[in-house]
Coordinates of N, CA and C in Angstrom, one line a residue:
D1 N 0.9 -1.2 0.0 CA 0.0 0.0 0.0 C 0.9 1.2 0.0
F2 N 1.2 1.8 -1.2 CA 2.1 2.9 -1.3 C 1.5 4.2 -0.7
T3 N 0.2 4.3 -0.5 CA -0.3 5.5 0.0 C 0.1 5.7 1.4
K4 N 0.5 4.7 2.1 CA 1.0 4.8 3.5 C 2.2 5.7 3.6
F5 N 2.9 5.8 2.5 CA 4.2 6.6 2.5 C 3.9 8.1 2.3
L6 N 2.6 8.5 2.0 CA 2.3 9.9 1.7 C 1.9 10.6 3.0
T7 N 2.9 10.7 3.9 CA 2.7 11.2 5.2 C 2.9 12.7 5.3
G8 N 3.6 13.3 4.4 CA 4.0 14.7 4.5 C 5.1 14.9 5.5
D9 N 5.8 13.9 6.0 CA 6.8 14.0 7.0 C 8.1 13.4 6.4
I10 N 9.1 14.3 6.2 CA 10.4 13.8 5.7 C 11.5 14.1 6.7
K11 N 11.2 14.4 8.0 CA 12.2 14.7 9.0 C 13.2 13.6 9.1
G12 N 14.5 13.9 9.1 CA 15.5 12.9 9.2 C 15.9 12.2 7.9
M13 N 15.2 12.4 6.9 CA 15.5 11.8 5.6 C 16.8 12.4 5.1
K14 N 17.7 11.5 4.6 CA 19.0 12.0 4.0 C 18.9 12.1 2.5
V15 N 19.1 13.2 1.9 CA 19.0 13.5 0.5 C 20.3 13.7 -0.1
G16 N 20.8 12.9 -1.0 CA 22.1 13.0 -1.6 C 22.0 13.9 -2.9
I17 N 23.0 14.8 -3.0 CA 23.2 15.6 -4.2 C 24.4 15.2 -4.9
P18 N 24.3 14.5 -6.1 CA 25.5 14.0 -6.8 C 26.2 15.2 -7.5
K19 N 27.4 15.5 -7.2 CA 28.2 16.6 -7.8 C 28.3 16.4 -9.3
E20 N 28.4 15.2 -9.8 CA 28.5 15.0 -11.2 C 27.3 15.4 -12.0
Y21 N 26.2 15.6 -11.4 CA 24.9 15.9 -12.1 C 24.8 17.5 -12.1
F22 N 25.7 18.2 -11.5 CA 25.5 19.7 -11.5 C 26.7 20.4 -12.0
G23 N 27.3 19.8 -13.1 CA 28.5 20.4 -13.7 C 28.2 21.0 -15.0
E24 N 29.2 20.8 -15.9 CA 29.1 21.4 -17.2 C 28.0 20.8 -18.0
G25 N 27.3 21.6 -18.8 CA 26.2 21.1 -19.6 C 24.8 21.3 -19.0
L26 N 24.7 21.7 -17.7 CA 23.5 21.9 -17.1 C 23.0 23.3 -17.3
D27 N 21.8 23.5 -17.8 CA 21.2 24.8 -18.0 C 21.1 25.5 -16.6
P28 N 21.6 26.8 -16.5 CA 21.5 27.5 -15.3 C 20.2 27.6 -14.6
E29 N 19.1 27.8 -15.4 CA 17.8 27.9 -14.9 C 17.3 26.5 -14.3
V30 N 17.7 25.4 -15.0 CA 17.4 24.1 -14.4 C 18.1 23.9 -13.1
N31 N 19.4 24.3 -13.0 CA 20.1 24.2 -11.8 C 19.4 25.0 -10.7
E32 N 19.0 26.2 -11.0 CA 18.3 27.0 -10.0 C 17.0 26.4 -9.5
R33 N 16.2 25.9 -10.4 CA 14.9 25.3 -10.0 C 15.1 24.1 -9.2
V34 N 16.1 23.3 -9.6 CA 16.3 22.0 -8.8 C 16.8 22.3 -7.4
M35 N 17.7 23.3 -7.3 CA 18.3 23.6 -6.0 C 17.2 24.2 -5.1
E36 N 16.3 25.0 -5.8 CA 15.2 25.5 -5.0 C 14.3 24.3 -4.4
G37 N 14.2 23.3 -5.3 CA 13.5 22.1 -4.8 C 14.2 21.4 -3.7
V38 N 15.5 21.3 -3.7 CA 16.3 20.7 -2.7 C 16.1 21.5 -1.4
S39 N 16.0 22.8 -1.5 CA 15.8 23.7 -0.3 C 14.4 23.4 0.3
V40 N 13.4 23.1 -0.5 CA 12.1 22.8 0.0 C 12.2 21.5 0.9
L41 N 13.0 20.5 0.4 CA 13.1 19.3 1.2 C 13.9 19.6 2.5
E42 N 14.9 20.4 2.4 CA 15.7 20.7 3.6 C 14.9 21.5 4.6
A43 N 14.0 22.3 4.1 CA 13.1 23.1 5.1 C 12.2 22.1 5.8
G44 N 11.9 21.0 5.1 CA 11.0 20.0 5.8 C 11.7 19.1 6.7
G45 N 13.0 19.3 7.0 CA 13.7 18.5 7.9 C 14.6 17.4 7.3
A46 N 14.7 17.4 6.0 CA 15.7 16.5 5.4 C 17.1 17.0 5.5
K47 N 18.1 16.1 5.6 CA 19.5 16.5 5.7 C 20.1 16.3 4.3
I48 N 20.7 17.4 3.8 CA 21.3 17.4 2.5 C 22.8 16.9 2.6
V49 N 23.1 16.0 1.7 CA 24.5 15.4 1.8 C 25.0 15.4 0.3
E50 N 26.2 15.9 0.2 CA 26.8 15.9 -1.2 C 27.4 14.5 -1.3
I51 N 27.2 13.9 -2.5 CA 27.7 12.5 -2.8 C 28.4 12.6 -4.1
S52 N 29.1 11.5 -4.5 CA 29.7 11.3 -5.8 C 29.3 10.1 -6.5
L53 N 29.0 10.2 -7.7 CA 28.7 9.0 -8.6 C 29.7 9.1 -9.7
P54 N 31.0 8.6 -9.5 CA 32.1 8.9 -10.4 C 32.0 8.3 -11.8
H55 N 31.2 7.3 -12.0 CA 31.1 6.8 -13.4 C 29.9 7.3 -14.2
T56 N 29.3 8.4 -13.7 CA 28.2 8.9 -14.4 C 28.4 9.3 -15.8
E57 N 29.6 9.8 -16.1 CA 30.0 10.2 -17.5 C 29.9 9.1 -18.5
Y58 N 29.9 7.9 -18.1 CA 29.9 6.7 -19.0 C 28.4 6.1 -19.1
A59 N 27.5 6.7 -18.4 CA 26.2 6.1 -18.3 C 25.5 6.1 -19.6
L60 N 25.5 7.3 -20.3 CA 24.7 7.4 -21.6 C 25.2 6.5 -22.6
A61 N 26.5 6.4 -22.8 CA 27.1 5.5 -23.8 C 26.8 4.0 -23.5
S62 N 26.9 3.7 -22.2 CA 26.6 2.3 -21.8 C 25.2 2.0 -22.0
Y63 N 24.3 2.9 -21.6 CA 22.9 2.6 -21.8 C 22.5 2.4 -23.3
Y64 N 22.9 3.2 -24.2 CA 22.5 3.1 -25.6 C 23.1 1.9 -26.2
I65 N 24.3 1.5 -25.8 CA 24.8 0.2 -26.3 C 24.0 -1.0 -25.8
I66 N 23.7 -1.0 -24.5 CA 22.9 -2.1 -24.0 C 21.5 -2.1 -24.5
A67 N 20.8 -1.0 -24.5 CA 19.4 -0.9 -24.9 C 19.3 -1.3 -26.4
S68 N 20.2 -0.8 -27.2 CA 20.1 -1.1 -28.6 C 20.4 -2.6 -28.9
S69 N 21.3 -3.1 -28.2 CA 21.6 -4.5 -28.3 C 20.5 -5.4 -27.9
E70 N 19.8 -5.0 -26.8 CA 18.6 -5.8 -26.4 C 17.5 -5.7 -27.4
A71 N 17.3 -4.4 -27.9 CA 16.3 -4.2 -28.9 C 16.5 -5.1 -30.1
S72 N 17.8 -5.1 -30.6 CA 18.1 -5.9 -31.8 C 17.8 -7.4 -31.5
S73 N 18.2 -7.9 -30.4 CA 18.0 -9.3 -30.1 C 16.5 -9.6 -29.9
N74 N 15.8 -8.8 -29.1 CA 14.4 -9.1 -28.8 C 13.5 -8.9 -30.0
L75 N 13.8 -8.0 -30.9 CA 12.9 -7.7 -32.0 C 13.2 -8.6 -33.2
A76 N 14.3 -9.4 -33.1 CA 14.6 -10.3 -34.3 C 13.5 -11.2 -34.6
R77 N 12.6 -11.6 -33.6 CA 11.5 -12.5 -33.9 C 10.4 -11.9 -34.7
Y78 N 10.4 -10.6 -34.8 CA 9.3 -10.0 -35.6 C 9.6 -9.9 -37.0
D79 N 9.6 -11.1 -37.7 CA 10.0 -11.3 -39.0 C 8.9 -11.5 -40.0
G80 N 7.6 -11.4 -39.5 CA 6.5 -11.6 -40.4 C 6.1 -13.1 -40.6
V81 N 6.8 -14.0 -39.9 CA 6.4 -15.4 -40.0 C 5.6 -15.8 -38.8
R82 N 6.2 -15.8 -37.6 CA 5.5 -16.2 -36.4 C 5.0 -15.0 -35.6
Y83 N 5.8 -13.9 -35.7 CA 5.5 -12.7 -35.0 C 5.5 -11.5 -35.9
G84 N 4.7 -10.5 -35.6 CA 4.6 -9.3 -36.5 C 3.7 -9.5 -37.6
N85 N 3.5 -8.4 -38.4 CA 2.6 -8.4 -39.5 C 3.4 -8.8 -40.8
R86 N 2.9 -9.8 -41.5 CA 3.5 -10.2 -42.8 C 3.0 -9.3 -43.9
L87 N 3.9 -8.6 -44.5 CA 3.5 -7.7 -45.6 C 3.8 -8.4 -46.9
L88 N 2.7 -8.7 -47.7 CA 2.8 -9.3 -49.0 C 3.1 -8.3 -50.1
R89 N 3.7 -8.9 -51.2 CA 3.9 -8.0 -52.3 C 2.5 -7.6 -52.9
E90 N 2.4 -6.3 -53.3 CA 1.1 -5.8 -53.7 C 0.5 -6.6 -54.7
S91 N 1.2 -7.2 -55.7 CA 0.6 -8.0 -56.7 C 0.1 -9.3 -56.2
D92 N 0.5 -9.7 -55.0 CA 0.0 -11.0 -54.5 C -1.0 -10.9 -53.4
E93 N -1.4 -9.7 -53.0 CA -2.4 -9.5 -51.9 C -3.7 -10.2 -52.2
S94 N -4.1 -10.1 -53.4 CA -5.5 -10.7 -53.8 C -5.4 -12.2 -53.6
R95 N -4.3 -12.8 -53.8 CA -4.2 -14.2 -53.7 C -3.8 -14.7 -52.3
G96 N -3.4 -13.8 -51.5 CA -3.1 -14.1 -50.1 C -1.9 -15.0 -49.9
S97 N -0.9 -14.9 -50.8 CA 0.3 -15.8 -50.6 C 1.5 -15.0 -51.0
E98 N 2.7 -15.5 -50.8 CA 3.9 -14.9 -51.2 C 4.4 -15.3 -52.5
S99 N 3.6 -16.2 -53.2 CA 4.0 -16.6 -54.5 C 5.4 -17.2 -54.5
E100 N 6.3 -16.7 -55.4 CA 7.6 -17.3 -55.4 C 8.7 -16.4 -54.7
E101 N 8.2 -15.5 -53.9 CA 9.0 -14.5 -53.2 C 10.0 -15.3 -52.3
G102 N 11.2 -14.8 -52.2 CA 12.2 -15.4 -51.3 C 11.9 -14.9 -49.9
I103 N 12.3 -15.7 -48.9 CA 12.0 -15.4 -47.5 C 12.7 -14.2 -47.0
I104 N 14.0 -13.9 -47.5 CA 14.7 -12.7 -47.1 C 14.0 -11.5 -47.6
E105 N 13.5 -11.5 -48.8 CA 12.7 -10.4 -49.4 C 11.5 -10.1 -48.5
M106 N 10.8 -11.2 -48.1 CA 9.6 -11.0 -47.2 C 10.0 -10.5 -45.9
F107 N 11.1 -11.0 -45.3 CA 11.6 -10.4 -44.0 C 11.8 -8.9 -44.1
M108 N 12.5 -8.5 -45.2 CA 12.9 -7.1 -45.4 C 11.6 -6.2 -45.5
R109 N 10.7 -6.7 -46.3 CA 9.5 -5.9 -46.5 C 8.7 -5.8 -45.2
S110 N 8.5 -6.9 -44.5 CA 7.7 -6.9 -43.3 C 8.3 -6.0 -42.2
R111 N 9.6 -6.1 -42.1 CA 10.3 -5.3 -41.0 C 10.4 -3.8 -41.4
S112 N 10.6 -3.5 -42.7 CA 10.6 -2.1 -43.1 C 9.3 -1.4 -42.9
A113 N 8.2 -2.1 -43.1 CA 6.9 -1.5 -42.9 C 6.4 -1.5 -41.4
G114 N 6.9 -2.5 -40.7 CA 6.5 -2.7 -39.3 C 7.2 -1.9 -38.2
F115 N 8.4 -1.4 -38.5 CA 9.1 -0.7 -37.5 C 9.3 0.8 -37.9
G116 N 9.2 1.7 -36.9 CA 9.5 3.1 -37.2 C 10.9 3.4 -37.3
E117 N 11.2 4.7 -37.6 CA 12.6 5.1 -37.8 C 13.5 4.9 -36.6
E118 N 13.0 5.2 -35.4 CA 13.8 5.1 -34.2 C 14.1 3.6 -33.9
V119 N 13.1 2.8 -34.1 CA 13.3 1.4 -33.8 C 14.3 0.8 -34.8
K120 N 14.2 1.1 -36.0 CA 15.2 0.7 -37.0 C 16.6 1.1 -36.7
R121 N 16.7 2.4 -36.2 CA 18.0 2.9 -35.8 C 18.6 2.1 -34.7
R122 N 17.8 1.8 -33.7 CA 18.3 1.0 -32.6 C 18.7 -0.4 -32.9
I123 N 17.9 -1.0 -33.8 CA 18.2 -2.3 -34.3 C 19.5 -2.4 -35.0
M124 N 19.8 -1.4 -35.8 CA 21.0 -1.3 -36.6 C 22.2 -1.1 -35.6
L125 N 22.0 -0.2 -34.6 CA 23.1 0.0 -33.6 C 23.4 -1.3 -32.9
G126 N 22.3 -1.9 -32.4 CA 22.4 -3.1 -31.6 C 23.0 -4.3 -32.4
T127 N 22.6 -4.4 -33.6 CA 23.2 -5.5 -34.5 C 24.7 -5.3 -34.7
Y128 N 25.1 -4.1 -34.8 CA 26.5 -3.7 -35.0 C 27.3 -4.1 -33.7
T129 N 26.8 -3.7 -32.5 CA 27.5 -3.9 -31.3 C 27.6 -5.3 -30.9
L130 N 26.6 -6.1 -31.4 CA 26.6 -7.6 -31.0 C 27.3 -8.4 -32.1
S131 N 27.8 -7.8 -33.2 CA 28.4 -8.6 -34.3 C 29.8 -9.1 -33.9
S132 N 30.2 -10.1 -34.6 CA 31.5 -10.7 -34.4 C 32.6 -9.6 -34.5
G133 N 33.5 -9.6 -33.6 CA 34.6 -8.6 -33.6 C 34.3 -7.4 -32.8
Y134 N 33.0 -7.1 -32.5 CA 32.7 -5.9 -31.8 C 32.0 -6.2 -30.5
Y135 N 31.6 -7.4 -30.2 CA 30.8 -7.8 -29.0 C 31.7 -7.4 -27.8
D136 N 32.9 -7.9 -27.8 CA 33.7 -7.6 -26.6 C 34.1 -6.2 -26.4
A137 N 34.3 -5.5 -27.5 CA 34.7 -4.1 -27.5 C 33.6 -3.1 -27.0
Y138 N 32.3 -3.5 -27.3 CA 31.2 -2.6 -27.1 C 30.2 -3.2 -26.0
Y139 N 29.5 -4.3 -26.4 CA 28.5 -4.8 -25.5 C 29.1 -5.3 -24.1
K140 N 30.1 -6.1 -24.2 CA 30.7 -6.6 -23.0 C 31.2 -5.5 -22.1
K141 N 31.9 -4.5 -22.7 CA 32.4 -3.4 -22.0 C 31.3 -2.6 -21.4
A142 N 30.2 -2.4 -22.1 CA 29.1 -1.7 -21.5 C 28.5 -2.4 -20.3
L143 N 28.4 -3.7 -20.3 CA 27.9 -4.4 -19.1 C 28.9 -4.2 -17.9
Q144 N 30.2 -4.2 -18.2 CA 31.1 -3.9 -17.1 C 30.9 -2.5 -16.5
V145 N 30.7 -1.6 -17.4 CA 30.5 -0.2 -16.9 C 29.2 -0.1 -16.1
R146 N 28.1 -0.9 -16.6 CA 26.9 -0.9 -15.8 C 27.1 -1.4 -14.4
R147 N 27.9 -2.3 -14.2 CA 28.2 -2.8 -12.9 C 28.9 -1.8 -12.0
L148 N 29.8 -1.0 -12.6 CA 30.5 0.1 -11.9 C 29.5 1.2 -11.5
I149 N 28.6 1.5 -12.4 CA 27.5 2.5 -12.0 C 26.6 2.0 -10.9
R150 N 26.3 0.7 -11.0 CA 25.5 0.1 -9.9 C 26.2 0.2 -8.6
E151 N 27.5 -0.1 -8.6 CA 28.3 0.0 -7.3 C 28.3 1.4 -6.8
D152 N 28.4 2.4 -7.7 CA 28.4 3.8 -7.3 C 27.1 4.1 -6.5
Y153 N 26.0 3.6 -7.0 CA 24.7 3.9 -6.3 C 24.6 3.1 -5.0
D154 N 25.1 1.8 -5.0 CA 25.1 1.0 -3.8 C 25.9 1.8 -2.7
N155 N 27.0 2.3 -3.1 CA 27.8 3.1 -2.1 C 27.1 4.3 -1.6
A156 N 26.4 5.0 -2.5 CA 25.7 6.2 -2.2 C 24.5 5.9 -1.2
F157 N 23.8 4.8 -1.5 CA 22.6 4.5 -0.6 C 23.0 4.0 0.7
E158 N 24.3 3.8 1.0 CA 24.7 3.5 2.3 C 24.8 4.8 3.2
K159 N 24.8 5.9 2.5 CA 24.9 7.2 3.2 C 23.6 8.0 3.1
V160 N 22.8 7.8 2.1 CA 21.6 8.6 1.9 C 20.4 7.7 1.6
D161 N 19.2 8.3 1.8 CA 17.9 7.6 1.5 C 17.5 7.8 0.1
V162 N 17.7 9.0 -0.4 CA 17.2 9.5 -1.7 C 18.3 10.3 -2.4
V163 N 18.4 10.2 -3.7 CA 19.2 11.1 -4.5 C 18.4 12.0 -5.2
A164 N 18.7 13.3 -5.2 CA 17.9 14.4 -5.9 C 18.8 15.0 -7.0
C165 N 18.3 15.1 -8.1 CA 19.0 15.7 -9.3 C 18.1 16.2 -10.4
P166 N 18.5 16.8 -11.4 CA 17.7 17.2 -12.5 C 17.1 16.0 -13.2
A167 N 16.0 16.2 -13.8 CA 15.4 15.1 -14.7 C 16.1 15.2 -16.1
A168 N 16.5 16.4 -16.5 CA 17.1 16.6 -17.8 C 18.0 17.8 -17.7
P169 N 19.1 17.9 -18.5 CA 20.0 19.0 -18.4 C 19.4 20.4 -18.9
A170 N 18.3 20.3 -19.6 CA 17.7 21.6 -20.1 C 16.2 21.5 -19.9
P171 N 15.5 22.6 -20.0 CA 14.0 22.5 -19.9 C 13.4 21.7 -21.0
A172 N 12.2 21.3 -20.9 CA 11.5 20.5 -22.0 C 11.6 21.3 -23.3
Y173 N 11.9 20.6 -24.4 CA 11.8 21.2 -25.7 C 10.5 21.0 -26.3
K174 N 10.2 21.9 -27.3 CA 8.9 21.8 -27.9 C 8.7 20.6 -28.7
I175 N 7.4 20.1 -28.8 CA 7.1 18.9 -29.6 C 7.7 19.0 -31.0
G176 N 8.4 18.0 -31.4 CA 9.0 17.9 -32.7 C 10.2 18.7 -33.0
E177 N 10.7 19.4 -32.0 CA 11.8 20.3 -32.1 C 13.1 19.6 -32.5
K178 N 13.3 18.4 -31.9 CA 14.5 17.7 -32.1 C 14.3 16.4 -32.9
I179 N 13.2 16.3 -33.6 CA 12.9 15.0 -34.3 C 13.9 14.7 -35.4
E180 N 14.6 15.7 -35.9 CA 15.6 15.4 -37.0 C 17.0 15.3 -36.4
D181 N 17.1 15.3 -35.1 CA 18.4 15.3 -34.4 C 18.4 14.2 -33.3
P182 N 18.4 12.9 -33.7 CA 18.3 11.9 -32.6 C 19.4 11.9 -31.6
L183 N 20.6 12.3 -32.0 CA 21.7 12.3 -31.0 C 21.4 13.4 -29.9
S184 N 20.9 14.5 -30.3 CA 20.6 15.5 -29.4 C 19.5 15.0 -28.4
M185 N 18.5 14.3 -28.9 CA 17.5 13.7 -28.0 C 18.1 12.7 -27.1
Y186 N 19.0 11.9 -27.6 CA 19.7 10.9 -26.7 C 20.4 11.6 -25.5
L187 N 21.1 12.7 -25.8 CA 21.8 13.4 -24.8 C 20.9 13.9 -23.7
V188 N 19.7 14.2 -24.0 CA 18.7 14.7 -23.0 C 18.5 13.6 -21.9
D189 N 18.8 12.4 -22.2 CA 18.5 11.3 -21.3 C 19.7 11.1 -20.2
V190 N 20.6 11.9 -20.3 CA 21.9 11.7 -19.5 C 21.6 11.5 -18.0
Y191 N 20.6 12.1 -17.4 CA 20.3 12.0 -16.0 C 19.3 10.9 -15.6
T192 N 18.7 10.3 -16.6 CA 17.6 9.4 -16.3 C 18.0 7.9 -16.6
V193 N 19.0 7.7 -17.5 CA 19.3 6.4 -17.9 C 20.0 5.5 -16.8
T194 N 20.5 6.2 -15.8 CA 21.2 5.4 -14.7 C 20.1 4.5 -14.0
A195 N 18.9 5.0 -13.8 CA 17.9 4.2 -13.2 C 17.6 3.0 -14.0
N196 N 17.6 3.1 -15.3 CA 17.3 1.9 -16.2 C 18.5 0.9 -16.1
L197 N 19.7 1.5 -16.1 CA 20.9 0.6 -16.0 C 21.0 -0.1 -14.7
T198 N 20.7 0.5 -13.6 CA 20.9 -0.1 -12.3 C 19.8 -0.8 -11.7
G199 N 18.6 -0.6 -12.2 CA 17.4 -1.2 -11.6 C 16.9 -0.6 -10.4
I200 N 17.1 0.7 -10.3 CA 16.6 1.5 -9.1 C 15.3 2.3 -9.5
P201 N 14.5 2.5 -8.5 CA 13.3 3.3 -8.8 C 13.5 4.8 -8.9
G202 N 12.8 5.5 -9.7 CA 13.0 6.9 -9.8 C 11.6 7.6 -10.1
I203 N 11.5 8.9 -9.8 CA 10.3 9.6 -10.1 C 10.7 11.0 -10.5
S204 N 10.0 11.6 -11.4 CA 10.2 13.0 -11.8 C 9.0 13.8 -11.4
V205 N 9.2 15.0 -10.7 CA 8.1 15.8 -10.3 C 8.4 17.2 -10.9
P206 N 7.3 18.0 -11.2 CA 7.5 19.3 -11.7 C 8.2 20.2 -10.7
A207 N 9.2 20.9 -11.2 CA 10.0 21.8 -10.3 C 9.9 23.2 -10.7
G208 N 9.0 23.6 -11.5 CA 8.9 24.9 -12.0 C 9.1 25.1 -13.5
T209 N 9.3 26.3 -13.9 CA 9.5 26.5 -15.4 C 10.7 27.5 -15.5
N210 N 11.2 27.6 -16.8 CA 12.2 28.5 -17.1 C 11.6 29.9 -17.4
S211 N 12.4 30.8 -17.9 CA 11.9 32.1 -18.2 C 11.0 32.2 -19.4
S212 N 11.0 31.1 -20.2 CA 10.1 31.0 -21.4 C 8.9 30.2 -21.0
G213 N 8.7 29.8 -19.8 CA 7.6 29.0 -19.4 C 7.6 27.5 -19.7
L214 N 8.8 27.0 -20.1 CA 8.9 25.6 -20.3 C 9.3 24.8 -19.1
P215 N 8.7 23.7 -18.9 CA 8.8 23.0 -17.6 C 10.1 22.4 -17.3
I216 N 10.4 22.3 -16.0 CA 11.7 21.7 -15.5 C 11.3 20.6 -14.5
G217 N 12.0 19.5 -14.5 CA 11.7 18.4 -13.6 C 12.8 18.1 -12.6
L218 N 12.4 17.8 -11.4 CA 13.2 17.3 -10.3 C 13.1 15.8 -10.2
Q219 N 14.2 15.1 -10.3 CA 14.2 13.7 -10.3 C 14.7 13.2 -8.9
L220 N 14.0 12.2 -8.4 CA 14.3 11.6 -7.1 C 14.6 10.1 -7.3
L221 N 15.7 9.6 -6.8 CA 16.1 8.2 -7.0 C 16.3 7.5 -5.6
S222 N 16.0 6.2 -5.5 CA 16.3 5.5 -4.3 C 16.8 4.1 -4.6
K223 N 17.1 3.4 -3.5 CA 17.7 2.1 -3.7 C 16.6 1.1 -4.2
P224 N 17.0 -0.1 -4.7 CA 16.0 -1.1 -5.2 C 14.9 -1.3 -4.1
L225 N 13.7 -1.3 -4.5 CA 12.5 -1.5 -3.7 C 12.4 -0.3 -2.7
G226 N 13.0 0.8 -3.0 CA 12.9 2.0 -2.1 C 11.8 3.0 -2.6
E227 N 10.8 2.5 -3.3 CA 9.8 3.4 -3.8 C 9.1 4.3 -2.7
G228 N 9.1 3.7 -1.5 CA 8.4 4.4 -0.4 C 9.1 5.7 -0.1
D229 N 10.5 5.7 -0.1 CA 11.2 6.9 0.2 C 11.0 8.0 -0.9
I230 N 11.1 7.6 -2.2 CA 10.9 8.7 -3.2 C 9.5 9.2 -3.2
L231 N 8.5 8.3 -2.8 CA 7.1 8.8 -2.8 C 6.9 9.8 -1.6
R232 N 7.6 9.5 -0.5 CA 7.5 10.4 0.7 C 8.1 11.8 0.3
A233 N 9.3 11.7 -0.3 CA 9.9 13.0 -0.7 C 9.2 13.7 -1.8
A234 N 8.7 13.0 -2.8 CA 8.0 13.7 -3.9 C 6.7 14.3 -3.4
Y235 N 6.0 13.5 -2.5 CA 4.7 14.0 -2.0 C 4.9 15.3 -1.1
Y236 N 5.9 15.3 -0.3 CA 6.2 16.5 0.5 C 6.6 17.7 -0.4
F237 N 7.4 17.4 -1.4 CA 7.8 18.5 -2.3 C 6.6 19.1 -3.0
E238 N 5.8 18.3 -3.6 CA 4.6 18.8 -4.3 C 3.7 19.5 -3.4
A239 N 3.6 19.1 -2.2 CA 2.6 19.8 -1.3 C 3.2 21.1 -0.8
N240 N 4.5 21.3 -0.8 CA 5.1 22.5 -0.2 C 5.9 23.4 -1.1
R241 N 6.1 23.0 -2.3 CA 6.8 23.9 -3.2 C 6.0 25.1 -3.6
K242 N 6.7 26.2 -3.9 CA 6.0 27.5 -4.2 C 5.1 27.3 -5.4
A243 N 3.9 27.8 -5.3 CA 3.0 27.8 -6.4 C 3.4 28.7 -7.5
E244 N 3.1 28.3 -8.8 CA 3.5 29.1 -9.9 C 2.4 29.4 -10.9
T245 N 2.6 30.2 -11.8 CA 1.6 30.4 -12.9 C 1.4 29.1 -13.7
P246 N 0.2 28.7 -14.0 CA 0.0 27.5 -14.8 C 0.9 27.4 -16.1
L247 N 1.2 26.2 -16.5 CA 2.0 26.1 -17.7 C 1.3 26.6 -18.9
P248 N 2.0 27.3 -19.8 CA 1.3 27.8 -21.0 C 1.0 26.7 -22.0
K249 N 0.0 26.9 -22.8 CA -0.3 25.9 -23.9 C 0.6 26.1 -25.0
L250 N 1.3 25.0 -25.4 CA 2.3 25.1 -26.4 C 1.7 24.7 -27.8

């Protein structure tokens, strides 16, 4: 019953601030809003502790290698035979068969029509990193980095109950603004991918807006099965943070 954690009481809670999350690349207004949020938690009786997550700089690269590799492997079954939609050649649709079409041609047509651009991009990246000659250099190395990142968090949670940091290095961008620049969109994930890599719970709560009215998020992380702590902290923060003008319609 997670509602039992919504007590409005965070006295004695230790909140860690990772120094690696507040360095180069962080938008000044995001930094300001997030630290204002940390001040709200401190005012409620939480103890603020500076911590270090030294392998954070490798998280993004590790995540996209592992996630793309898993996507490539898991989606390989969607070939139009047992899984996924089989796309027939237009001339054969009325007959409902592939006629004399080769199976490779059928695979290519079904997958090309069944997957979007981002899915195809990740499949290609993952297939490359899992291929002979590159597996050890990329996928295996990414798994080793993931273990180091997990150990960073394990060490941190021996000292604190919750980690507080930005949800993204910049305010939210407008819908479609970065659709033609996938690398730029990947970089926005720099603060959130560690939860996926390490298997820890996280929550993002509104922390205000920038000068243009675009929203900024405060992220709270805790140890595995520590959802209660982040719910306590998030509930207190939302109940006590300074009210603002409603978000504009974009």
